[in-house]
Coordinates of C-alpha atoms in Angstrom, one line a residue:
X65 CA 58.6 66.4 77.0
X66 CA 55.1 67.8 77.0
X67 CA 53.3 69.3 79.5
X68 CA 51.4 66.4 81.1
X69 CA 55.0 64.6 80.9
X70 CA 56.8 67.2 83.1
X71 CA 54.0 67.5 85.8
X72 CA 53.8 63.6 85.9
X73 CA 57.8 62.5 85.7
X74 CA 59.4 66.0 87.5
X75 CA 56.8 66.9 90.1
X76 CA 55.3 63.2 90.2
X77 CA 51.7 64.6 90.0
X78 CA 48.5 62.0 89.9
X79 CA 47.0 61.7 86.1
X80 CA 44.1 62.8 87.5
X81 CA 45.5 66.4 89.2
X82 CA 47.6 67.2 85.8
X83 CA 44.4 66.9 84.0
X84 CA 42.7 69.5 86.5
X85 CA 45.4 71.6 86.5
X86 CA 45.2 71.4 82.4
X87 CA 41.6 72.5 82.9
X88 CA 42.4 75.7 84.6
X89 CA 44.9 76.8 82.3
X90 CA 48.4 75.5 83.4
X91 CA 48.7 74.7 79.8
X92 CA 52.6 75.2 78.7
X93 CA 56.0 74.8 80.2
X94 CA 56.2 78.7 81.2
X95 CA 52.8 78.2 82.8
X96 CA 53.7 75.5 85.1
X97 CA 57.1 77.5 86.1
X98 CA 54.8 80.4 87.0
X99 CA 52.6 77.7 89.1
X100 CA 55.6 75.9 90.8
X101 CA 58.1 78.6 91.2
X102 CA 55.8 81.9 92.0
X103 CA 58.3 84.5 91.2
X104 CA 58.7 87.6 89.5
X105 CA 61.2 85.9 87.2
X106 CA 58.3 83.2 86.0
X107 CA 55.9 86.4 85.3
X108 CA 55.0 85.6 81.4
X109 CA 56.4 88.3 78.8
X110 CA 54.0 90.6 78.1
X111 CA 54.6 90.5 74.2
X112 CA 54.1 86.3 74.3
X113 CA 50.2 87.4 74.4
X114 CA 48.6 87.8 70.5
X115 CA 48.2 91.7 69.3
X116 CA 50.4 93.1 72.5
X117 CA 53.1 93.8 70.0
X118 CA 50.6 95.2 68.0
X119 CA 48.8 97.4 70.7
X120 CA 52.8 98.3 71.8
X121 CA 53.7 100.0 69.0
X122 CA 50.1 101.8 68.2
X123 CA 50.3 103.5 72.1
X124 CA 53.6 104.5 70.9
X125 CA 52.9 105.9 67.6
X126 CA 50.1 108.2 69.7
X127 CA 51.8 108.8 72.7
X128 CA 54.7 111.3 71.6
X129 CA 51.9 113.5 69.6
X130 CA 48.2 112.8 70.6
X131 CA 46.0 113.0 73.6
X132 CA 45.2 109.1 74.4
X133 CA 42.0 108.8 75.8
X134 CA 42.0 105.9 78.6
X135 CA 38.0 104.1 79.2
X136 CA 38.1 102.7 82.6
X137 CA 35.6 100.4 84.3
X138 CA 33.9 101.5 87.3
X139 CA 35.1 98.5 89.9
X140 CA 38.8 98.6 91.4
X141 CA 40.2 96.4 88.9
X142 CA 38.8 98.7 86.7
X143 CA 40.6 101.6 88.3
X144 CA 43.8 100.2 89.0
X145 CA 44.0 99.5 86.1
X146 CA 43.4 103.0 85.0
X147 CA 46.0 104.3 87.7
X148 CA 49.1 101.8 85.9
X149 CA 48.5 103.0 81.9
X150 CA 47.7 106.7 83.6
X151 CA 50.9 106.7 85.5
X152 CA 52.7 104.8 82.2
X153 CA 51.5 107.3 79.8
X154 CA 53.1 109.6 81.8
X155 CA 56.6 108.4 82.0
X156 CA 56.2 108.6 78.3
X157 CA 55.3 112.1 78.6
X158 CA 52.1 111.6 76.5
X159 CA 49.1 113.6 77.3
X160 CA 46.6 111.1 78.5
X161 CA 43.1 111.6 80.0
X162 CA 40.9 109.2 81.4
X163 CA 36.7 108.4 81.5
X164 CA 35.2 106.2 83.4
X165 CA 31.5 105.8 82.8
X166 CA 29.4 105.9 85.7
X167 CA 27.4 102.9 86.2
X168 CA 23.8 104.1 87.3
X169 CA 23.1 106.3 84.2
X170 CA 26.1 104.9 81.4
X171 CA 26.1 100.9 82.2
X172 CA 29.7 99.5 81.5
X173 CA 30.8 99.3 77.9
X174 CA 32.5 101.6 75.7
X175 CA 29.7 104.5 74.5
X176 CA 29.0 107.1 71.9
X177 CA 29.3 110.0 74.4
X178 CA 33.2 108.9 74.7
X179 CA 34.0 108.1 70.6
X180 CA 32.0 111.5 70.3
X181 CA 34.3 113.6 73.1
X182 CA 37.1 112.0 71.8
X183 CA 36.0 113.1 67.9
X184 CA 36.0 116.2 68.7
X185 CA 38.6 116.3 71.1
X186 CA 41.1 115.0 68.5
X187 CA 41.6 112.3 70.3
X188 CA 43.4 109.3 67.9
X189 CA 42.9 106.7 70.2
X190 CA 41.2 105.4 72.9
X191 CA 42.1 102.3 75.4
X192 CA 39.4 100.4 77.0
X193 CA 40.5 98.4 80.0
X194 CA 38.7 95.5 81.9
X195 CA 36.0 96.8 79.6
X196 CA 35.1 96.7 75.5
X197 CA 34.5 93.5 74.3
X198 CA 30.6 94.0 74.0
X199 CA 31.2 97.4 72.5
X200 CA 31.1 96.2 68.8
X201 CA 28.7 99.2 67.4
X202 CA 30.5 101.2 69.5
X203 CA 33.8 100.2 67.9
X204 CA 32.8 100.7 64.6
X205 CA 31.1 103.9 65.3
X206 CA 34.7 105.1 66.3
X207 CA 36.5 103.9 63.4
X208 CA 34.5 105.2 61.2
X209 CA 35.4 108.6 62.6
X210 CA 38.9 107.7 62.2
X211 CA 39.9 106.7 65.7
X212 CA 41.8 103.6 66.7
X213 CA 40.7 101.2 69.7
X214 CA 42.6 98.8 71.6
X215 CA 40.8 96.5 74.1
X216 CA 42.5 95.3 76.9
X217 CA 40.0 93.2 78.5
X218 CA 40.1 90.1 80.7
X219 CA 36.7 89.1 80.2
X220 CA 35.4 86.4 78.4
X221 CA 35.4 86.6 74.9
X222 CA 32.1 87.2 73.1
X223 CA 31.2 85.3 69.5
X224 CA 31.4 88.5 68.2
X225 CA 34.6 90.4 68.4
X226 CA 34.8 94.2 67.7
X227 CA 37.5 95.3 65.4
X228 CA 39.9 96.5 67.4
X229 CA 43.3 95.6 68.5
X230 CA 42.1 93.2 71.3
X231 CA 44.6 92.1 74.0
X232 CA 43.3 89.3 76.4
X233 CA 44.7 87.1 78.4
X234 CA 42.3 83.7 77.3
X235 CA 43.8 84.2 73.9
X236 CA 46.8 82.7 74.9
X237 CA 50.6 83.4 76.4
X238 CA 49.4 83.8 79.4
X239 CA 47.6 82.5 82.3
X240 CA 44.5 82.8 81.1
X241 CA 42.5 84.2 84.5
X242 CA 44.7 87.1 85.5
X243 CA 42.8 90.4 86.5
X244 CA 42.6 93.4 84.0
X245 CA 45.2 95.0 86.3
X246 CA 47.5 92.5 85.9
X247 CA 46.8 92.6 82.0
X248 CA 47.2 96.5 82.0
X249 CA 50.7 95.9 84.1
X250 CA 51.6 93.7 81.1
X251 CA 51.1 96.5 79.0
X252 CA 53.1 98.7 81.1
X253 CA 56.0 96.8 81.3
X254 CA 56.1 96.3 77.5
X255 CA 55.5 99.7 76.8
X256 CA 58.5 100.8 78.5
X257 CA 60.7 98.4 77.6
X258 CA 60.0 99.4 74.2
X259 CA 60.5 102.8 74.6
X260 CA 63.4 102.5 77.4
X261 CA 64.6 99.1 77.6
X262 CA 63.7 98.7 81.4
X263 CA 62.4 95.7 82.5
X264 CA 60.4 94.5 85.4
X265 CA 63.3 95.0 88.0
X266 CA 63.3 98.8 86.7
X267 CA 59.2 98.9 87.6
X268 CA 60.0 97.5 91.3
X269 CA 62.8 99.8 92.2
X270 CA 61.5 102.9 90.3
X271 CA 57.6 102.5 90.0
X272 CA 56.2 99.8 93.0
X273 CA 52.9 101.3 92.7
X274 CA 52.2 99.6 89.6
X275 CA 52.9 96.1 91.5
X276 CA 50.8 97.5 94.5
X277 CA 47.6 98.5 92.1
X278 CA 47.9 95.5 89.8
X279 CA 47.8 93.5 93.0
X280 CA 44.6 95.3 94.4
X281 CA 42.7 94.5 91.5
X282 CA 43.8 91.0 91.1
X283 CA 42.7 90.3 95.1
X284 CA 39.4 92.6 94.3
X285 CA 38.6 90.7 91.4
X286 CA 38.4 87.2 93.0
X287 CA 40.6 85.7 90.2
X288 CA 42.1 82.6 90.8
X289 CA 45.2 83.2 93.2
X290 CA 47.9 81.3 91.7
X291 CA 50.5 81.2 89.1
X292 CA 51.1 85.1 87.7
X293 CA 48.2 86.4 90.0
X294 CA 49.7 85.0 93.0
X295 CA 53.3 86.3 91.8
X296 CA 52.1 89.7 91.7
X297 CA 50.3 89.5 95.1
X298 CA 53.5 87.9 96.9
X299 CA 55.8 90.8 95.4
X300 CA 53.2 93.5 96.1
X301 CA 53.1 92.3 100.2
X302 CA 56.7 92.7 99.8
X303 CA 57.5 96.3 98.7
X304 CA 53.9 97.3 100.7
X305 CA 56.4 96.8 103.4
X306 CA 59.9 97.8 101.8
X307 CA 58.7 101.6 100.5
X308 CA 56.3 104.0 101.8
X309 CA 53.0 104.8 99.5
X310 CA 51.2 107.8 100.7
X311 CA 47.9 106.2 100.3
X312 CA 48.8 104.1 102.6
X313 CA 50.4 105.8 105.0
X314 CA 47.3 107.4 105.6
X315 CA 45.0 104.5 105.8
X316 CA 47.3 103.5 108.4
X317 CA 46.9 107.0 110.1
X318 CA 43.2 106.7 109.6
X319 CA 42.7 102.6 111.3
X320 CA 45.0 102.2 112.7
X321 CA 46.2 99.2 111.0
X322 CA 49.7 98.6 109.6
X323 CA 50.0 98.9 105.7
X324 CA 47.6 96.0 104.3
X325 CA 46.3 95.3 100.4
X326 CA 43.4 93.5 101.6
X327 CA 42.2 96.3 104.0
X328 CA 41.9 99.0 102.2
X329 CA 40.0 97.3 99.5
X330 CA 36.2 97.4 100.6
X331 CA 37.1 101.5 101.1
X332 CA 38.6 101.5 97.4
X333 CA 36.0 99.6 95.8
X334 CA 33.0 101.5 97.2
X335 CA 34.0 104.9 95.4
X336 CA 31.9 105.4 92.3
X337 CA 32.9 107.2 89.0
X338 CA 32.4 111.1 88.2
X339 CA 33.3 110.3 84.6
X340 CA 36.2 112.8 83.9
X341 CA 37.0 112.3 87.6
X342 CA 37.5 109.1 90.1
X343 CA 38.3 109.4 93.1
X344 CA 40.0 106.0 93.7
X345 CA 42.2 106.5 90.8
X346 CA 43.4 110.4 91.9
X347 CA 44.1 108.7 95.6
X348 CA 46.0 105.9 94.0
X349 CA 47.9 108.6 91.6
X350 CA 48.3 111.3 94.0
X351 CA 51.3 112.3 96.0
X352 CA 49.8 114.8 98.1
X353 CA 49.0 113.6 101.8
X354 CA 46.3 116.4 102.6
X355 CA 44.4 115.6 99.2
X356 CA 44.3 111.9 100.4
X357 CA 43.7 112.2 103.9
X358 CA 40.8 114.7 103.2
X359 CA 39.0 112.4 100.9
X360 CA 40.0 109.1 102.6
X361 CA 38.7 109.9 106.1
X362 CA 35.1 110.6 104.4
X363 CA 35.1 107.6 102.1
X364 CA 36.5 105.3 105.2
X365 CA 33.3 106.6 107.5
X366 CA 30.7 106.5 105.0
X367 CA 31.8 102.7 103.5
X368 CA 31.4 101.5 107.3
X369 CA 28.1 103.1 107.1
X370 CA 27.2 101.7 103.7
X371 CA 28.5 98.4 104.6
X372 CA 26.6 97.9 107.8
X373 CA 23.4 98.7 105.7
X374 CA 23.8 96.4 103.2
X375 CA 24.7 93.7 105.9
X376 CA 20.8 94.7 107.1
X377 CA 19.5 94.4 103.7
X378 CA 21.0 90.9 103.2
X379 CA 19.7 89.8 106.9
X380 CA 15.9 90.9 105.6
X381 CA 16.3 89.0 102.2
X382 CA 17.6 85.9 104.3
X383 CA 14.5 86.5 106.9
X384 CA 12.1 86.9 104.2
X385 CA 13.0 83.7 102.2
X386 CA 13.7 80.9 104.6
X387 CA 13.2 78.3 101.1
X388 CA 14.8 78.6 98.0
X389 CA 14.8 76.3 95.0
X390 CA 16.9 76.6 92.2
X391 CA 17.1 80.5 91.9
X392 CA 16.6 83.9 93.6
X393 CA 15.8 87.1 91.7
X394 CA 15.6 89.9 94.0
X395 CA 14.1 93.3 93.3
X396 CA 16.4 95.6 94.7
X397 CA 15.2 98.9 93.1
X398 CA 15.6 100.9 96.6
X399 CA 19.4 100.4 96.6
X400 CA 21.9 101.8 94.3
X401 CA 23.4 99.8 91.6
X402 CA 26.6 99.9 93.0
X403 CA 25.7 98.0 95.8
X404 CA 23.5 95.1 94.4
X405 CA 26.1 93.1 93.4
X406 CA 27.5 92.9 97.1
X407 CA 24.1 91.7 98.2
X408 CA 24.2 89.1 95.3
X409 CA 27.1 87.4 96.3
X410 CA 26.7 87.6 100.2
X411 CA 22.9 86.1 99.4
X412 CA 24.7 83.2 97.0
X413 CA 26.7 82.0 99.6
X414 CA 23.8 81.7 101.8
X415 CA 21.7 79.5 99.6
X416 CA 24.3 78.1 97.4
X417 CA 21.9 79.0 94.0
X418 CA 22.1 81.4 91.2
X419 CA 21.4 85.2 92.6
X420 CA 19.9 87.8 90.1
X421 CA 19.7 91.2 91.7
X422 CA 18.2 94.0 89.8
X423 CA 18.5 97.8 90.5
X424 CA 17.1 100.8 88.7
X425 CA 19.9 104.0 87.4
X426 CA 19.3 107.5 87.1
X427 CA 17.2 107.0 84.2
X428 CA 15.2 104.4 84.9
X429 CA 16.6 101.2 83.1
X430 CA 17.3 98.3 84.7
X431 CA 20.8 96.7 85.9
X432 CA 21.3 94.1 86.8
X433 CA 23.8 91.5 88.7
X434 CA 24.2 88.0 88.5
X435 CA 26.3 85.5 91.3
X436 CA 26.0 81.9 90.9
X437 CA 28.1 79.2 92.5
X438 CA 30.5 76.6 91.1
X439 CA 28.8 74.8 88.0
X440 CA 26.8 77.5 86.6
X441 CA 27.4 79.8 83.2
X442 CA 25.5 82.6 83.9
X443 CA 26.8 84.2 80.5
X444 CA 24.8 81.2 78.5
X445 CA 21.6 83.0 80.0
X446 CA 22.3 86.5 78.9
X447 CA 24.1 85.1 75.7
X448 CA 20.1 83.6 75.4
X449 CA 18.2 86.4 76.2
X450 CA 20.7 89.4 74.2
X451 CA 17.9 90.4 72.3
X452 CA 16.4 91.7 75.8
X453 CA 19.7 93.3 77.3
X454 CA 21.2 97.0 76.2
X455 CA 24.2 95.7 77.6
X456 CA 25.9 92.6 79.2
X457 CA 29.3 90.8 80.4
X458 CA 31.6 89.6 82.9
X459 CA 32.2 86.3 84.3
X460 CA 30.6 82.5 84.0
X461 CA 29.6 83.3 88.1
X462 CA 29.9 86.8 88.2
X463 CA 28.4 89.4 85.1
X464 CA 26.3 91.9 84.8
X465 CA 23.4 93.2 82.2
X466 CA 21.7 96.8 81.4
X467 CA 17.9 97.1 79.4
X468 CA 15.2 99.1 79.1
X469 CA 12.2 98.8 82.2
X470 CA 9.7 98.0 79.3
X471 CA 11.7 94.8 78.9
X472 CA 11.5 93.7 83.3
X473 CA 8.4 91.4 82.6
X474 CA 10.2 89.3 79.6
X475 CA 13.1 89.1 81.5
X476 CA 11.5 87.7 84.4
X477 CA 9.7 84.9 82.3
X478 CA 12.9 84.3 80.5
X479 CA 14.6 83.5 84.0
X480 CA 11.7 81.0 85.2
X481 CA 12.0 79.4 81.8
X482 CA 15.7 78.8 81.8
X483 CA 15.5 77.1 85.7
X484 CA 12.4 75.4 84.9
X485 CA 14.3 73.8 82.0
X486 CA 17.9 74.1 83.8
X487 CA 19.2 70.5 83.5
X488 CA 22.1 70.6 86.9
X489 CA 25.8 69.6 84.9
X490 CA 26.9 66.3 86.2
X491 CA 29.0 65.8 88.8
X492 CA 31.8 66.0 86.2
X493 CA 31.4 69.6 85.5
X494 CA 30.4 71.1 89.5
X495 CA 34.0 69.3 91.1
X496 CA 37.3 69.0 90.1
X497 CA 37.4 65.7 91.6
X498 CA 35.4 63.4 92.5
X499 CA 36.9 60.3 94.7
X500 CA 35.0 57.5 96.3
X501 CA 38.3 56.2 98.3
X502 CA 41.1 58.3 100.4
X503 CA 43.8 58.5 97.5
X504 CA 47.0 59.4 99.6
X505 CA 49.2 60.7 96.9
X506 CA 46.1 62.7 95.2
X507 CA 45.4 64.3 98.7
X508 CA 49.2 64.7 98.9
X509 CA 49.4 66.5 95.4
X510 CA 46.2 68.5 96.5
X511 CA 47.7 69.4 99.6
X512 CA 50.9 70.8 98.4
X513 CA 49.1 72.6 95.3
X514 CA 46.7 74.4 97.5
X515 CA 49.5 76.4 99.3
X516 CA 50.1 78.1 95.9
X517 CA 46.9 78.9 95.6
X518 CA 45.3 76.1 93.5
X519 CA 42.2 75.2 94.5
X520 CA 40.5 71.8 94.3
X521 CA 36.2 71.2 94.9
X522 CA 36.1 67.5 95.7
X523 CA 33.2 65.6 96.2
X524 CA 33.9 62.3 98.7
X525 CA 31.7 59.3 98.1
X526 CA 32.4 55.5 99.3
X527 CA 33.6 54.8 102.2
X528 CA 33.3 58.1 104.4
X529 CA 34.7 56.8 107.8
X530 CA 38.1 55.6 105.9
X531 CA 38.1 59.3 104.3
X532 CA 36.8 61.4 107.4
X533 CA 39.3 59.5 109.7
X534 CA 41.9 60.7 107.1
X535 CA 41.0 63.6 106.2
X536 CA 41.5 64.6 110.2
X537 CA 45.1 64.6 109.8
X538 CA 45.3 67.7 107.3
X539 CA 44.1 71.1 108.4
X540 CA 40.6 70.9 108.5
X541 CA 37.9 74.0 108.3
X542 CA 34.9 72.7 109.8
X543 CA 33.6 76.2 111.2
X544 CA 29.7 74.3 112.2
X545 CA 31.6 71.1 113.6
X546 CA 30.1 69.0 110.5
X547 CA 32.7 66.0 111.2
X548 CA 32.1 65.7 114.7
X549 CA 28.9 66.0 114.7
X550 CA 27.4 63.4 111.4
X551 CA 28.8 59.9 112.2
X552 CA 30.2 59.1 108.6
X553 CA 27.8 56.1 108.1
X554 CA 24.9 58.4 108.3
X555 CA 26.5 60.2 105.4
X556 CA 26.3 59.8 101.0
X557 CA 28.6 62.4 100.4
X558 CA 31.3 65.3 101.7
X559 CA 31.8 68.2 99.4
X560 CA 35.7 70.2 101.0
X561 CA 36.8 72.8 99.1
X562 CA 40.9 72.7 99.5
X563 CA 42.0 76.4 99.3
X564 CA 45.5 77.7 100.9
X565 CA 44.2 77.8 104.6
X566 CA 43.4 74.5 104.5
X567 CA 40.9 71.8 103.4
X568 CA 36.9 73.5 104.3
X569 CA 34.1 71.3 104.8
X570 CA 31.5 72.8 102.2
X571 CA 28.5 70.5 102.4
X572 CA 27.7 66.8 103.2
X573 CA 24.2 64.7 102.5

């Protein structure tokens, strides 16, 4: 049987659910395991992903003999992911260094300052994680100097590929959204089975931490939080609990708070590269409880501070813009570039519309970060206006971009024009579903899916007092009262977002 014939006749899933669960990427036999039995047993073998054999054995052929030169991202997946290939490298007791550029004066990408250090450095190959797939020159620049580069990016794939040895997950054998730390986990585990013959079971007993980073970076990275993302995050609650981690003993010291992966997130993610040096990977790869408590107790106190300023920042925006149609761009040159992408997304989820926040770096060019909201492709803009950008990536709703100041006024016309001509997806493309009657077994499916994770946007239409008078019966979100306050006749429409807490009243009209 095929897939659509095992999620219809053995879990007795709607037509309509198997083809949304299609859609986001439950596409094979192993996938829907991972989906409907979220254990580490289900987690996809690393090698079933194209090039990871390939990337395997050229790690190995450098590790026993060369320096490996690891390029990091500067965000948490970025450096958890750094931490697990660090920490890897040396079990294999290869000599491995890591650079992670910094964003206000480097942008993102892969650069000729790293091929060059590595050059001269006789450095044989370099490993980009959660980063590389827009550094084609860059790649070629390196191999014509003789080194090798593997990508191991989770990032959408560009039309143009560099020639490397690229490992992502949207290439196939394997869900295709799972974080870059998750993808670098992947790595790790196939590297030392190859080299050892351990297995997974070896990593949980022997090495948790790689568990406990891949699943920081999957929760920081807002992937979707089922199938092999939610397996990790399940076992990585489970051994926070089951072994002591010195980084987390101390934030415990510190709050107050018992060991918890989504606390000490906002305090991870707000530390910013060095370069050679990154403070949230030596706290995740450090042993030494006066190094981290030193450190921590400094970052802790000054992300409060940060955060509560930012928090003022995006209560001026919302008090200075009490209307907003189709877009926002917001000039955000007095605050760091680390910090406008924050303000994006808190400012999206106000308005509900595409948010382009743009910053300035050490040297003056601009950077800049785009959130949108379910429906949009932010990458189709900067794929449109490349010939502007230094730099670019990321996610349909979530990516960033880099160019030169002398470009800021072209940009900002090429923004009006594409929402001026922006012709809003149908209805098709902004829900998963869209039902103008109470289906009882489609809610049913929906309602046991979204405990593991799935998540459904359905837009109601029809007859909203049969659906609201059903709806009541499953948990509801309804935070500003919507249902009890809108009789259902008065209403065209009610956008609920199911997610694992239950099913959240989004919007109505």
């Amino acid at each position: 049987m095929n897939v659509e014939q095992i999620l219809e006749n053995e879990y007795k899933l709607h037509p309509q659910i198997i083809k949304v669960l299609l859609k986001k990427g439950i596409s094979d036999l192993d996938l829907v395991k991972s989906l409907f039995q979220p254990t580490i047993e289900n987690l996809l073998p690393p090698r079933a992903i194209p090039n990871m054999e390939l990337a395997l054995k050229e790690i190995l052929k450098y590790a026993s003999k060369e320096t490996i030169l690891i390029w990091g991202h500067d965000d948490l997946d970025g450096t958890t992911s750094t931490a697990i290939l660090i920490k890897t490298l040396n079990m294999l007791e290869s000599n491995s260094i890591y650079y992670i550029p910094k964003r206000n004066s480097e942008g993102h990408k892969l650069n000729k300052f790293g091929v060059d250090y590595a050059y001269e450095n006789n450095i044989k190959l370099i490993i980009c994680v959660d980063t590389g797939l827009s550094s084609y020159e860059e790649v070629e620049y390196a191999n014509e100097k003789g080194i090798s580069v593997i990508i191991a990016d989770h990032h959408e794939l560009p039309q143009q590929l560099p020639n490397a040895i690229i490992v992502n997950p949207r290439m196939g054998g394997s869900f295709p959204h799972i974080s870059a730390s998750l993808l670098s986990l992947k790595i790790a585990i196939g590297l030392l089975n190859l080299k050892f013959k351990y297995d997974i079971n070896y990593i949980i007993s022997n090495m948790p931490e790689l568990i406990i980073y891949s699943a920081l970076g999957i929760i920081a990275d807002k992937v979707p939080m089922f199938s092999e993302n939610k397996i990790i995050v399940d076992l990585a609650k489970e051994l926070i609990n089951r072994y002591s981690f010195p980084l987390f003993k101390i934030f415990s010291m510190i709050t107050g708070q018992s060991p918890n992966l989504y606390s000490i997130i906002p305090t991870l993610s707000s530390i910013h590269s060095e370069g050679f040096r990154h403070i949230a990977v030596e706290l995740l790869l450090s042993n030494d409880e006066m190094f981290i408590e030193e450190h921590f107790i400094k970052i802790y106190k000054k992300t409060k501070d940060t955060l509560s300023k930012l928090d003022q920042e995006v209560i001026r925006i919302k008090n200075e813009n009490k209307r907003v149609k189709g877009y926002l761009l917001l000039d955000l040159r007095h605050i760091e570039p680390e910090y406008i992408g924050y303000i994006a997304g808190k400012i999206k989820e106000i308005y509900k519309v595409p948010v382009i926040a743009i910053s300035a770096d050490e040297i003056n060019k601009i950077v800049g970060e785009i959130r949108a909201p379910w429906g949009y492709n932010m990458l189709d803009f900067l794929n449109s206006i490349s010939d502007l950008l230094n730099s670019y990536g990321g996610h349909k709703l979530a990516c960033g971009f880099s160019m030169d100041v002398e470009n800021l006024y072209d940009f900002i016309e090429e923004v009006e024009r594409y929402f001026s001509n922006y012709k809003k997806q149908d209805d098709n493309e902004n829900y998963d579903l869209i039902l103008d009657k109470f289906d009882d077994e489609i809610i049913q499916n929906i309602d046991n899916l979204r405990k593991l994770g799935v998540r459904f946007r359905i837009l109601f239409k029809g007859n909203l007092k049969d659906i609201v008078s059903k709806i009541k019966y499953y948990p509801i979100i309804d935070p500003n009262q919507i249902l009890s306050i809108y009789a259902p006749e008065d209403l065209n429409y009610i956008v609920v977002l199911a997610m694992e807490d239950g099913f959240k009243i989004e919007e109505i009209g």
